[in-house]
Amino acid sequence: MSEEQLLEMSGSVEDVVFRNDKNGYTILEMNNGQELVTVVGSLPWVSVGEILRVVGRWTKHPTFGVQFKAEAFERYKPETASAMLKYLSSGAVKGIGPSTAAKIVEAFGENTLRILEEEPERLSIIKGITKEKALKMGEEFRQAHGVRDAMEALCAYGLTPEEALRIWRVIGPACLDLIRENPYCMCEEGTEIPFEKADEIAASLERPQDDAWRVRAGIEYVLRHNLNNGHTCIPSDKLAAAAAGMLGVPLELAQESLSELVEEDSLVQRELESRNFVFLPRLFRAEVYTASRILTMLRFPAQPIAGTAQSIREIEEAEGIRYAERQKEAIREALDKGLLILTGGPGTGKTTTLNAIIRLLKAKGEKVLLGAPTGRAAKRMSELTGEEAKTIHRLLQVEWDENEHQSFAKNEKNLLDCDALILDELSMVDILLFDALLRALPLGCRLIMVGDCDQLPSVGPGNVLGDLIASGKVPVVQLDEIFRQSMQSLIVTSAHRIVAGEMPELANHASDFFFLPCGDAQELSILIADLCRRRLPNSYGYSPMTDIQVLTPGRKGELGTGELNRRLQEALNPPEKGKKEISIHGVLFREGDKVMQIKNDYHLGWTKFDGTTGEGVFNGDLGILCEIDRKASTLTVQMDDRLVLYELETAAELELAYAMTVHKSQGNEFPAVVMPVYPGPSQLMYRNLLYTAVTRAKELLILAGTRQALAAMVENNRRTRRYTALCRLLQGEGMNE
C-alpha cells in the first residue's frame, strides 16, 4: 500500500512509550487486533487501555522501522474490565494507582467507569476509600474526560492537537463555550493561534464579517503583530485604518471598537507629541515603569565615590597608559553619579574605559555584576574584562511555565545582590527585558550601560538605547576618538566612514579589509564558498568552521542564509561514507556541520571535557555537530569546551550556521567575516545593517559583490521608525494621564 495513501486504523492502547506534555507529541504501542503497531504523532492525554481510531500514513523511521504517523484521532473509553484495569492502572485518573484500580475493577467490573462518572460515592464500599476520597476520584475522572472531550471538539474545528492543548491550558475548561460565543478569544496572548485560523472558525460558525468580537480582536492582532516590527505603540489613526483594511469593515466601525477597548482598559491610549498612541497594557506599563525608575535614579543617585581624579592618575601610572578626556569623563560619571550610557564605535576605547570603571568600583569594595543580552555577548564581555558576565536572563534567574511563558525569580521582592550593574550591548535589549531588569535593581545601585547607537536595534519591541539618549535626561558619554593602534585597521576606519555616510576605501589591498567585485548572484555564492573552503584557509590559516563567518542581510534568495548554508555545507562538509545525516523539519544535518542555537534554552544540559556538567545553551551559541545517534534519537554538538546532547524534539532549536543573518550576528565577533553585497530589498540594504556586519570582524573583512549595492547601502540611512514612548515619557509627557 502506498505511503502517501491516508489510512484509518483502530485498536487499544497497550503502552505509552513517550509523551511530551508541552506539545502532546506521543509514541505509543497500539493493538489493532492483529499485531502491535507503533503510532506516533500529537496525541495529548491518550492513556493505556483506551480505544483509538487513528487516521494517518505508514512511515519508515531509519532506526525504529515502520511506524504509523497519526494526523487525526478519536478516543473511546475502555469497554472491557481488563481494558479498564489497564486504563486506571496507568495513572490516567489522579489518585488511582494500580492497587486501587484492581480493587475498583474487581468490585464493579465493566460498570467501573460508569460508577466513577455517575455514582462515585459507591467506591466507598471498598476498604481504604472514604466517601470524601471516592467523590474526589469521581471529580478527577470527570475532569480528565472533560479535557479529552474538549480536545476532540477543538480538533473538530480544524485545530491541531498542539493548538488545542494550548487553548485548554490558557482558557481552561470553559474554552468550548467561550469559543462558540467568541471564536476570537483564541487569539489572546499565550494561545498563539493565528488570527486567520480564528477567522476561519468564526466563518464556520456563521459569524458576520462586522461581528463586534472580530473587529476588537482584529485591532488587538494588528497591535501585537507590530511588536515584531519593534513598535511598543501605534498612532490610533494608523491602527484603526490598518485594522479596517485587514478586516474589510468600515473605518468608523474600527474607530468605534478601538474607543471601546480603550474605555474598558483593554488597551491604553496616551497623547504624545500632540498625537494619540495606543498600547497593549503590558507594553505601556513597561515603558512607564522604565521612565519612572530612570527618573528616580537621576533624582536619587548612587553614593558618589571620592577621589576619582587621583584614582585615574594611579591607574595611568600603574598601567603606563593615558586616558583620553572623554574616557576620563565616563569614569567620573560612573563613579560620581552612578548612571551612565557609554557609547562609541569600534576602536574608540569602550573596553579600556569599562575595565577602568570595573577596577575602581571593585577597589572601593562595591559588588559589581556584568550582564549582556545574549550568551555570546556575555562570553565576549567576560573575555574582554576578565570578569564573569552573565546573560540578563541568567542574572534575573528566568523561570518557565508549562506554556513556555517566562517569569523571573529576581524582581521587586527579590532584588539582585549588587552595588553596580554594567550592561553591555544595550542596543539589543528590548523594553520588556529592560523593565524586568530595572525592577530587580536595588535602590542606590549604579547602572552603567554600554552600547553602540549605530548598531541594529533590538529584535523585540522598543528602542531602549536610542530613546534613553534622545531624551537628554541620562548622562551620555560618546567616545569618538579612534586610537592610534585602531587607525591602522581598515575595518575600524571603514566602519566609521560608513556611519558618516562615506564609502569605505576599496583600493587598499594591503590591510585587513578587501572588496571583491562580482556581478552575478550565482557566481557570488560560488566565490563565497571558495573563499571559505580554499582561499582564506590557504592564505591566512583560518579554519572554515571556527574562524570564518559568512554574514548576509536576509534569509531568502540565492544569497540568503538558506541557499548559502546549502552551498557551504556541500563545499565544507560534503557527504562521506560513514558520516551520518538526519533531516529535521526539512533541513539536512550532517556530522561535522557548523550549527547555531537559535533560542535560549536554560534547561538543556551539557558536559565539559573535564567532566563538569551544567545547564543552559543560548541564542547565538555556535558549535560543531559531532555525532548523530539514530538509535538513541540524539544529536551531540560541541560548543567550545562543552558537549551538548539534543533529543530530536529539541534539535529544532538548531540551524546550520555556515552563514547567518547580520541580525543574528549581533553580540558576536569573528576573526574573519565574509559578506555578500548585492542588490536586494531596500529594507535589508541599509547603512546600519552594513555597519553592524563590518564591526563583527576582528581581523579580516571581505565584502564581495557590486560597488553599486555597497554604495546604495551606505547612502540608505533609513532607520526604521519605531513607535515608542520611552523618550517622551522621560521628558514628562503622558505620565500622569
XYZ file of C-alpha atoms in Angstrom, residues 151-733:
583
model
C -9.513 18.249 22.846
C -11.576 16.308 20.346
C -14.135 19.091 19.990
C -11.394 21.664 19.416
C -9.685 19.481 16.825
C -13.038 19.178 15.043
C -12.729 22.926 14.345
C -9.553 22.216 12.348
C -7.124 22.997 15.167
C -4.088 20.789 15.601
C -3.767 18.827 18.848
C -0.911 21.141 19.854
C -3.097 24.212 19.338
C -5.998 22.570 21.188
C -3.664 21.829 24.080
C -2.541 25.461 24.317
C -6.126 26.723 24.232
C -7.145 24.382 27.031
C -4.193 25.438 29.186
C -4.705 29.165 28.640
C -8.504 29.467 28.546
C -9.441 26.487 30.730
C -12.392 24.082 30.977
C -14.910 26.614 29.648
C -12.981 27.016 26.375
C -15.623 25.380 24.162
C -18.453 27.610 25.425
C -16.234 30.671 25.131
C -15.185 29.806 21.577
C -18.796 29.352 20.480
C -19.592 32.775 21.947
C -16.400 34.463 20.763
C -14.076 32.451 18.489
C -11.544 35.249 18.687
C -10.784 34.547 22.336
C -8.309 32.043 20.863
C -6.187 34.964 19.647
C -5.391 36.167 23.144
C -1.754 36.227 24.182
C -0.496 32.836 25.234
C -2.518 30.693 22.830
C -0.552 31.749 19.739
C -3.489 30.843 17.484
C -3.222 32.849 14.242
C -5.979 35.382 13.692
C -6.607 33.846 10.266
C -7.429 30.456 11.813
C -9.804 32.004 14.357
C -11.401 33.845 11.443
C -11.961 30.546 9.605
C -13.596 29.005 12.668
C -15.784 32.087 13.106
C -16.876 31.793 9.482
C -17.775 28.126 10.043
C -19.928 29.293 12.952
C -21.568 31.795 10.565
C -20.366 34.874 12.421
C -20.768 38.045 10.341
C -17.791 39.989 8.991
C -18.639 43.014 11.132
C -19.051 40.957 14.314
C -18.003 43.123 17.275
C -15.693 40.416 18.651
C -13.978 40.128 15.264
C -13.296 43.847 14.965
C -11.937 44.081 18.505
C -9.726 41.035 18.005
C -8.501 42.409 14.689
C -7.381 45.648 16.327
C -5.500 43.777 19.046
C -3.980 41.457 16.439
C -2.608 44.395 14.419
C -1.157 45.877 17.607
C 0.507 42.606 18.658
C 1.761 41.957 15.117
C 3.582 45.269 15.172
C 5.571 44.222 18.229
C 7.533 42.115 15.736
C 8.451 45.335 13.943
C 9.805 46.847 17.149
C 6.831 49.121 17.949
C 5.556 49.441 21.503
C 2.596 51.541 20.362
C 0.827 52.635 17.187
C -0.824 56.005 16.353
C -4.545 55.452 16.879
C -5.458 56.696 13.377
C -2.971 54.306 11.728
C -4.130 51.430 13.934
C -7.819 51.918 13.109
C -7.093 52.273 9.382
C -4.864 49.158 9.311
C -7.442 47.077 11.195
C -10.325 48.260 8.989
C -8.348 47.418 5.849
C -7.393 43.960 7.093
C -10.916 43.125 8.242
C -12.775 44.656 5.296
C -15.023 46.751 7.545
C -15.821 50.494 7.572
C -13.233 52.719 9.228
C -15.913 54.153 11.512
C -16.593 50.685 12.959
C -12.893 50.111 13.669
C -12.621 53.539 15.321
C -15.682 52.831 17.460
C -14.327 49.437 18.567
C -10.938 50.974 19.336
C -12.577 53.576 21.566
C -14.464 50.840 23.410
C -11.267 48.867 24.003
C -9.587 51.973 25.411
C -12.566 52.868 27.601
C -12.602 49.415 29.221
C -8.791 49.484 29.696
C -8.182 46.557 27.356
C -5.877 48.950 25.519
C -4.152 52.120 26.683
C -4.208 55.419 24.820
C -1.947 58.382 25.513
C -1.313 61.672 23.763
C 2.341 62.130 22.828
C 3.642 64.863 20.574
C 0.026 66.030 20.020
C -0.927 62.634 18.626
C -2.829 59.756 20.211
C -0.932 56.470 20.542
C -2.380 53.096 21.520
C -0.517 50.478 23.582
C -1.033 46.965 24.780
C -1.224 47.369 28.583
C 1.925 45.354 29.355
C 3.993 47.411 26.892
C 2.655 50.656 28.339
C 3.436 49.501 31.880
C 6.962 48.552 30.818
C 7.701 51.932 29.251
C 6.110 53.893 32.118
C 7.973 51.921 34.778
C 11.257 52.254 32.895
C 10.838 56.016 32.598
C 9.812 56.473 36.230
C 12.660 54.288 37.504
C 15.276 56.104 35.429
C 13.953 59.453 36.676
C 14.103 58.154 40.260
C 17.717 57.078 39.747
C 18.536 60.551 38.465
C 16.810 62.171 41.432
C 18.378 59.847 43.995
C 21.748 58.871 42.526
C 24.143 56.291 43.897
C 26.576 57.399 46.570
C 29.422 59.263 44.852
C 32.924 57.864 45.202
C 35.500 60.433 46.260
C 38.964 60.815 44.805
C 38.141 59.743 41.255
C 40.736 62.008 39.614
C 43.502 60.614 41.839
C 42.364 57.045 41.185
C 42.509 57.635 37.412
C 46.070 59.002 37.717
C 47.116 55.951 39.741
C 45.788 53.549 37.091
C 47.532 55.527 34.325
C 50.856 55.355 36.185
C 50.470 51.673 37.068
C 49.455 50.630 33.524
C 51.596 53.125 31.612
C 48.603 54.489 29.701
C 46.885 57.813 29.210
C 43.107 58.028 29.060
C 41.505 60.420 26.594
C 39.413 63.213 28.107
C 36.142 61.525 27.114
C 37.288 58.315 28.773
C 38.066 60.187 31.982
C 34.660 61.862 31.791
C 32.975 58.465 31.528
C 34.890 57.120 34.523
C 33.956 60.178 36.589
C 30.265 59.942 35.642
C 30.157 56.266 36.564
C 31.754 56.837 39.969
C 30.189 60.179 40.824
C 26.605 59.832 39.552
C 26.199 56.109 39.050
C 24.030 56.342 35.920
C 25.750 56.435 32.571
C 25.422 55.467 28.930
C 28.820 54.807 27.362
C 28.670 54.691 23.587
C 31.026 54.782 20.661
C 32.153 52.933 17.576
C 34.969 50.377 17.223
C 38.464 51.407 18.248
C 37.307 54.266 20.483
C 38.303 52.654 23.780
C 34.985 51.481 25.260
C 36.544 48.304 26.684
C 39.519 50.170 28.157
C 37.153 52.635 29.811
C 34.888 49.892 31.079
C 37.792 47.974 32.588
C 38.888 51.101 34.474
C 35.357 51.597 35.852
C 35.156 47.964 36.998
C 38.611 48.137 38.579
C 37.855 51.309 40.537
C 34.415 50.136 41.703
C 35.840 46.853 42.979
C 38.725 48.676 44.660
C 36.135 50.659 46.622
C 34.528 47.411 47.799
C 31.467 47.521 45.558
C 29.911 44.295 44.291
C 29.786 44.544 40.501
C 27.619 42.399 38.210
C 28.140 42.223 34.445
C 25.323 41.389 32.051
C 24.621 41.140 28.328
C 21.520 40.234 26.310
C 22.907 37.054 24.684
C 25.167 34.195 25.667
C 27.780 35.086 23.041
C 27.760 38.742 24.077
C 28.193 37.720 27.713
C 31.086 35.439 26.819
C 32.757 38.187 24.819
C 32.269 40.612 27.703
C 33.951 38.119 30.037
C 36.903 37.737 27.649
C 37.388 41.498 27.324
C 37.052 42.359 31.016
C 38.418 39.274 32.734
C 35.279 39.236 34.884
C 32.339 36.853 34.905
C 29.444 38.096 32.790
C 26.012 36.501 32.540
C 23.047 36.872 30.254
C 20.357 39.160 31.608
C 18.019 36.168 31.758
C 20.560 34.282 33.857
C 21.092 37.265 36.152
C 17.344 37.516 36.696
C 17.026 33.718 37.121
C 14.473 33.103 34.411
C 11.761 30.517 35.034
C 9.402 28.910 32.515
C 5.918 27.542 32.986
C 4.353 24.646 31.056
C 3.307 27.047 28.287
C 6.849 28.393 27.877
C 5.907 31.739 29.423
C 8.780 33.299 31.297
C 8.999 34.923 34.691
C 11.971 35.976 36.782
C 12.916 34.891 40.285
C 14.752 38.215 40.661
C 12.199 41.022 40.869
C 10.925 43.818 43.141
C 10.557 41.345 46.015
C 13.847 39.536 45.431
C 16.427 42.074 44.315
C 19.773 41.486 42.688
C 22.654 41.435 45.152
C 24.912 44.140 43.739
C 26.122 47.699 44.166
C 26.719 48.245 40.456
C 25.399 46.653 37.287
C 27.250 47.010 33.998
C 25.156 46.160 30.975
C 26.769 45.624 27.570
C 25.187 45.673 24.085
C 22.270 47.789 25.257
C 21.090 48.285 21.661
C 19.985 44.620 21.661
C 17.845 44.912 24.813
C 14.091 45.313 24.298
C 11.790 47.263 26.608
C 10.229 44.233 28.330
C 13.600 42.795 29.329
C 14.909 46.204 30.405
C 11.787 46.732 32.512
C 12.321 43.353 34.236
C 15.963 44.238 34.894
C 15.161 47.613 36.451
C 12.538 46.043 38.709
C 15.210 43.771 40.180
C 17.746 46.570 40.674
C 18.308 47.702 44.278
C 17.760 51.373 45.086
C 21.044 53.239 45.021
C 22.598 50.705 42.636
C 24.817 52.070 39.874
C 23.793 51.322 36.307
C 26.424 51.669 33.589
C 25.039 50.920 30.133
C 27.306 50.293 27.157
C 26.195 50.227 23.563
C 26.683 51.490 20.045
C 23.742 53.584 18.899
C 24.692 52.936 15.265
C 24.140 49.183 15.641
C 20.883 47.482 14.714
C 18.112 47.899 17.303
C 16.643 45.087 19.387
C 14.661 42.314 17.742
C 11.933 42.753 20.356
C 9.775 45.862 20.898
C 11.259 49.155 21.993
C 14.215 51.371 21.269
C 15.791 51.499 24.709
C 19.254 52.827 23.875
C 18.028 55.309 21.269
C 15.212 56.626 23.489
C 17.422 56.995 26.569
C 19.937 59.011 24.566
C 17.319 61.084 22.722
C 15.569 62.029 25.960
C 18.504 64.161 27.042
C 17.912 63.054 30.626
C 20.504 60.307 31.061
C 24.221 61.195 31.171
C 25.814 60.056 27.904
C 29.496 59.925 27.068
C 30.205 59.238 23.419
C 33.733 58.145 22.651
C 34.585 59.418 19.169
C 38.389 59.418 19.109
C 39.866 56.458 17.212
C 43.066 55.410 18.957
C 46.312 55.183 17.013
C 46.546 51.395 17.064
C 42.996 51.152 15.733
C 43.669 53.697 12.979
C 45.865 51.070 11.329
C 42.797 48.834 10.858
C 40.850 49.432 7.689
C 37.952 47.556 9.333
C 37.753 50.241 12.013
C 38.205 53.215 9.677
C 35.720 51.736 7.194
C 33.129 51.330 9.933
C 33.455 54.986 10.871
C 33.315 56.088 7.220
C 30.113 54.050 6.722
C 28.476 55.653 9.777
C 29.369 59.051 8.357
C 27.723 58.134 5.041
C 31.019 57.754 3.187
C 32.174 54.867 1.029
C 34.901 52.748 2.593
C 38.307 52.744 0.931
C 38.250 49.908 -1.612
C 41.589 50.342 -3.391
C 43.814 49.435 -0.412
C 44.717 45.748 -0.742
C 47.376 45.640 1.941
C 45.228 45.752 5.006
C 42.505 43.770 6.794
C 39.626 44.800 4.515
C 39.062 43.731 0.900
C 36.338 44.292 -1.649
C 35.939 41.608 -4.330
C 33.758 42.676 -7.293
C 31.260 40.132 -8.599
C 28.114 40.968 -10.559
C 26.272 37.638 -10.718
C 24.439 36.154 -7.726
C 25.263 32.528 -8.552
C 28.901 33.321 -9.236
C 28.993 35.287 -5.986
C 27.749 32.323 -3.960
C 30.416 30.143 -5.632
C 33.059 32.779 -4.789
C 31.961 32.866 -1.132
C 32.181 29.068 -0.914
C 35.671 29.150 -2.448
C 36.811 31.869 -0.023
C 35.674 29.767 2.924
C 36.900 26.408 1.635
C 40.214 27.253 -0.004
C 41.420 30.849 -0.287
C 41.203 32.108 3.285
C 42.410 28.851 4.921
C 45.364 28.689 2.486
C 46.300 32.376 2.754
C 45.646 33.055 6.443
C 45.381 29.641 8.079
C 41.766 30.299 9.121
C 39.509 27.372 9.999
C 36.323 27.454 7.909
C 34.384 26.127 10.903
C 35.671 28.213 13.794
C 37.261 31.339 12.315
C 35.319 32.315 9.188
C 31.731 33.527 9.354
C 29.554 34.398 6.373
C 27.059 37.158 7.149
C 24.210 38.088 4.831
C 21.332 40.585 5.018
C 18.430 38.144 4.716
C 17.290 34.522 4.754
C 15.775 34.199 1.254
C 17.158 34.116 -2.266
C 20.390 32.895 -3.836
C 22.415 34.849 -1.259
C 20.148 34.255 1.744
C 21.107 32.001 4.624
C 19.097 29.053 3.283
C 20.894 28.759 -0.065
C 24.288 29.844 1.215
C 24.172 27.263 4.007
C 23.273 24.576 1.495
C 26.171 25.547 -0.791
C 28.657 25.958 2.051
C 27.629 22.628 3.584
C 28.293 20.995 0.219
C 31.701 22.710 -0.049
C 32.921 22.405 3.539
C 31.249 19.225 4.772
C 30.263 17.031 1.822
C 28.668 13.601 2.327
C 31.063 10.759 3.053
C 30.713 7.072 3.702
C 30.147 6.564 7.416
C 29.188 10.216 8.022
C 25.635 10.148 9.395
C 22.882 12.524 8.255
C 19.426 13.383 9.506
C 16.644 15.631 8.220
C 14.876 17.816 10.795
C 11.949 19.971 9.624
C 13.224 19.829 6.063
C 16.831 20.785 6.888
C 19.590 18.237 6.316
C 22.097 17.996 9.158
C 25.335 16.053 8.750
C 28.018 15.091 11.234
C 30.693 17.787 11.053
C 28.229 20.613 10.296
C 28.583 24.064 11.792
C 25.366 24.767 13.724
C 23.843 27.501 15.867
C 21.399 27.508 18.763
C 18.516 29.836 17.830
C 16.786 30.279 21.196
C 17.714 30.451 24.861
C 17.274 27.031 26.476
C 18.100 27.213 30.162
C 17.394 23.535 30.787
C 19.479 21.983 28.033
C 22.276 20.014 29.667
C 25.976 19.990 28.759
C 29.161 18.281 29.857
C 32.655 19.794 29.740
C 35.701 17.746 28.774
C 36.827 17.807 32.417
C 33.556 16.138 33.459
C 31.882 19.315 34.745
C 28.160 19.386 33.993
C 25.649 22.201 33.795
C 22.592 23.569 32.026
C 21.907 26.391 29.618
C 22.552 26.941 25.917
C 21.832 30.360 24.467
C 20.594 32.015 21.322
C 23.597 32.539 19.045
C 25.822 29.824 20.540
C 27.841 28.148 17.779
C 29.139 24.606 17.625
C 30.002 21.578 15.531
C 27.593 18.670 15.157
C 29.919 15.838 16.133
C 27.565 12.848 16.455
C 24.159 11.689 15.236
C 22.902 8.687 17.214
C 19.899 7.319 15.361
C 19.356 4.501 17.843
C 19.048 6.916 20.766
C 17.466 9.646 18.586
C 20.016 12.205 19.790
C 22.483 14.721 18.381
C 25.701 15.760 20.135
C 27.058 19.244 19.471
C 30.425 20.539 20.629
C 30.202 24.197 21.690
C 33.681 25.372 22.710
C 34.635 23.058 25.602
C 31.089 21.730 26.143
C 29.266 18.760 24.679
C 25.526 19.385 24.385
C 23.118 16.480 23.947
C 19.978 17.213 21.915
C 16.919 14.990 21.771
C 15.288 15.071 18.349
C 12.457 17.153 19.842
C 14.900 19.878 20.964
C 17.040 19.669 17.821
C 14.565 22.089 16.217
C 16.455 24.711 18.254
C 19.430 24.233 15.894
C 20.070 25.563 12.399
C 23.036 25.458 10.025
C 25.421 28.315 10.712
C 27.951 28.460 7.876
C 26.015 31.613 7.004
C 23.855 33.678 9.354
C 21.934 36.929 9.078
C 23.556 40.130 10.260
C 20.797 40.427 12.858
C 21.755 37.022 14.293
C 25.411 38.055 14.497
C 24.807 40.867 16.997
C 26.842 40.444 20.144
C 29.344 38.211 18.326
C 32.781 38.837 16.867
C 34.618 36.594 14.423
C 38.252 36.503 13.260
C 37.138 36.704 9.612
C 33.839 37.876 8.133
C 32.704 37.392 4.526
C 29.590 39.256 3.372
C 27.805 39.377 0.013
C 26.886 42.897 -1.046
C 24.375 42.507 -3.821
C 21.175 44.372 -4.871
C 18.198 43.371 -2.752
C 15.122 44.775 -0.979
C 15.720 48.260 0.425
C 14.527 47.145 3.860
C 17.583 44.854 4.006
C 20.090 47.102 2.252
C 20.801 49.953 4.597
C 23.645 51.651 6.416
C 23.158 50.370 9.946
C 22.989 46.776 8.797
C 26.219 47.178 6.814
C 27.901 48.884 9.767
C 26.836 46.104 12.127
C 28.263 43.466 9.771
C 31.568 45.316 9.375
C 32.026 45.648 13.132
C 31.635 41.871 13.634
C 35.079 41.278 12.038
C 38.105 41.245 14.352
C 40.976 40.512 11.920
C 39.715 40.274 8.353
C 36.691 41.571 6.452
C 35.790 40.691 2.883
C 32.851 42.301 1.114
C 32.029 40.686 -2.215
C 29.529 41.898 -4.783
C 28.845 45.157 -6.606
C 30.036 48.670 -5.853
C 26.545 49.905 -6.689
C 24.964 47.738 -3.975
C 27.616 48.816 -1.469
C 27.057 52.489 -2.315
C 23.300 52.019 -2.000
C 23.708 50.556 1.496
C 25.973 53.412 2.574
C 23.564 56.007 1.208
C 20.424 54.359 2.609
C 20.327 55.834 6.097
C 16.845 54.530 6.816
C 16.380 53.948 10.461
C 13.133 52.116 10.504
C 10.770 54.288 12.512
C 9.835 52.641 15.745
C 6.829 53.968 17.529
C 7.879 54.045 21.166
C 7.055 56.263 24.128
C 10.080 56.000 26.420
C 11.775 59.167 25.198
C 8.650 61.322 25.662
C 7.775 59.696 28.968
C 11.229 60.585 30.274
C 10.572 64.152 29.153
C 7.342 64.208 31.168
C 4.687 63.551 28.518
